[in-house]
Amino acid sequence: MYDFNKNTLPKLFKEGASKEDWEARRQEILELMQKEMYGYTPKEKCRVEAEVLEEKSEFAGKALLGRVKLTCTFGSVSFSFPVTYAFPVKNEISPVFVHINFRPLMPDQYMPAEEIIDGGFGFAQICYKDIVNDNLNGDFSDGLGLAYFNGRGRNEDDWGKVGMWAYALSRTIDYLETRKEVDKKHIMAIGHSRLGKTSLWAGAQDERIYATFVNDSGAGGSAITRDKEGEHIHHFAKSGMWDWFGERYKSWANREDEMPFDQHFAIALIAPRLVCVGSAENDTWADPKSEKLGCEIAGEVWALYGKDGLTEKCDEEFENAYLSGCVGYQVRTGDHYLSRTDWIRYMKFAKMHIETDA
Ligand code: GCU
């Protein structure tokens, strides 16, 4: 039994708040989380230019597979990264998962590509290290990191790597919006672990994202930080992983009880859109209980829109999957990984909601 006292958490909104009150509060929370945790995302308009590198028929003719190089320019900053995409040919337009992955190109690990296509979905995949390296300890010496900082040190307001990865995810959406194969109303974001922290932050900021999938994201992701098992902010600080976030986040190490926010705030920023969080039973470092708690509490915001947050109704097909509300949650057996099982559940979540919306 989990006996964490929810009343000790910072409140999402005041009692009696309306949907309009929440929308103003949402802007405050976006500001607060940029200031205290993620650093500020640049506000300038970004121009995205695309150079298609190749396109061919793949998966026994079931999909059009392509690679494109995106060059993104805002102010004096310019950076490029490749995107691999595939769209099912059987559909005129398809919902698309934008997957920020650990691997380049299209590996079988972390993504059952053919099954996604067979499910009627397209995907666009970007590799996080193509945006900025993950060398830890504040190494911003390549990609967007180099282009943005140009060798200068970070100041307290500057963004971190999670912010940069999430930014590239949004620029990928800019490109997808130009493609005729894409169902623009149903563009989704997905990531695992540090990249689950990233998909969450992308979904929190970018209102074009229809559904956000946050897999095994743990601390700094969907897990409530206070009283969680496993990882805490001081671990990020000690291990050099603090550069995933803004500099101020470090100052909350060992003072988590005093933070004016916790991760239910990040999940709530997605409302009234869809979010689905996944955990793995053995992943005590991320902590499934705290990941679920984040969903339960954030769900209160959806009620302001007359929608269900996290429901208690378990899916008929899958064990420990709560997919019917706008906040989904599923936990599967096994270890820290973005597995085929997770994808199958996420596809079910997407399908069910797309069908109900239609
Ligand atoms: C480490 C880190 C986690 C992170 C994970 C990953 O375990 O402590 O915060 O989510 O790596 O990205 O695989």
Coordinates of N, CA and C in Angstrom, one line a residue, residues 314-319 321 323 344-345 348 352:
C314 N -9.8 -1.2 -15.9 CA -8.7 -1.9 -16.6 C -9.1 -2.3 -18.0
D315 N -8.2 -2.3 -18.9 CA -8.5 -2.7 -20.3 C -8.9 -4.2 -20.3
E316 N -9.8 -4.5 -21.2 CA -10.3 -5.9 -21.3 C -9.2 -6.8 -21.8
E317 N -8.4 -6.3 -22.7 CA -7.4 -7.1 -23.4 C -6.1 -7.2 -22.7
F318 N -5.7 -6.1 -22.0 CA -4.4 -6.1 -21.4 C -4.4 -5.9 -19.9
E319 N -3.6 -6.7 -19.2 CA -3.5 -6.6 -17.8 C -2.9 -5.3 -17.3
A321 N -3.5 -2.2 -17.5 CA -3.5 -1.1 -18.5 C -4.8 -0.3 -18.3
L323 N -6.6 2.5 -20.0 CA -6.4 3.3 -21.2 C -7.6 4.1 -21.6
I344 N 2.3 -1.9 -28.2 CA 1.0 -2.5 -28.6 C -0.1 -1.8 -27.7
R345 N 0.3 -1.6 -26.4 CA -0.7 -0.9 -25.6 C -0.9 0.6 -26.0
K348 N -3.0 0.8 -29.0 CA -4.5 0.6 -28.6 C -5.0 1.9 -28.0
M352 N -8.2 3.8 -29.8 CA -9.4 3.9 -29.1 C -9.8 5.4 -29.1

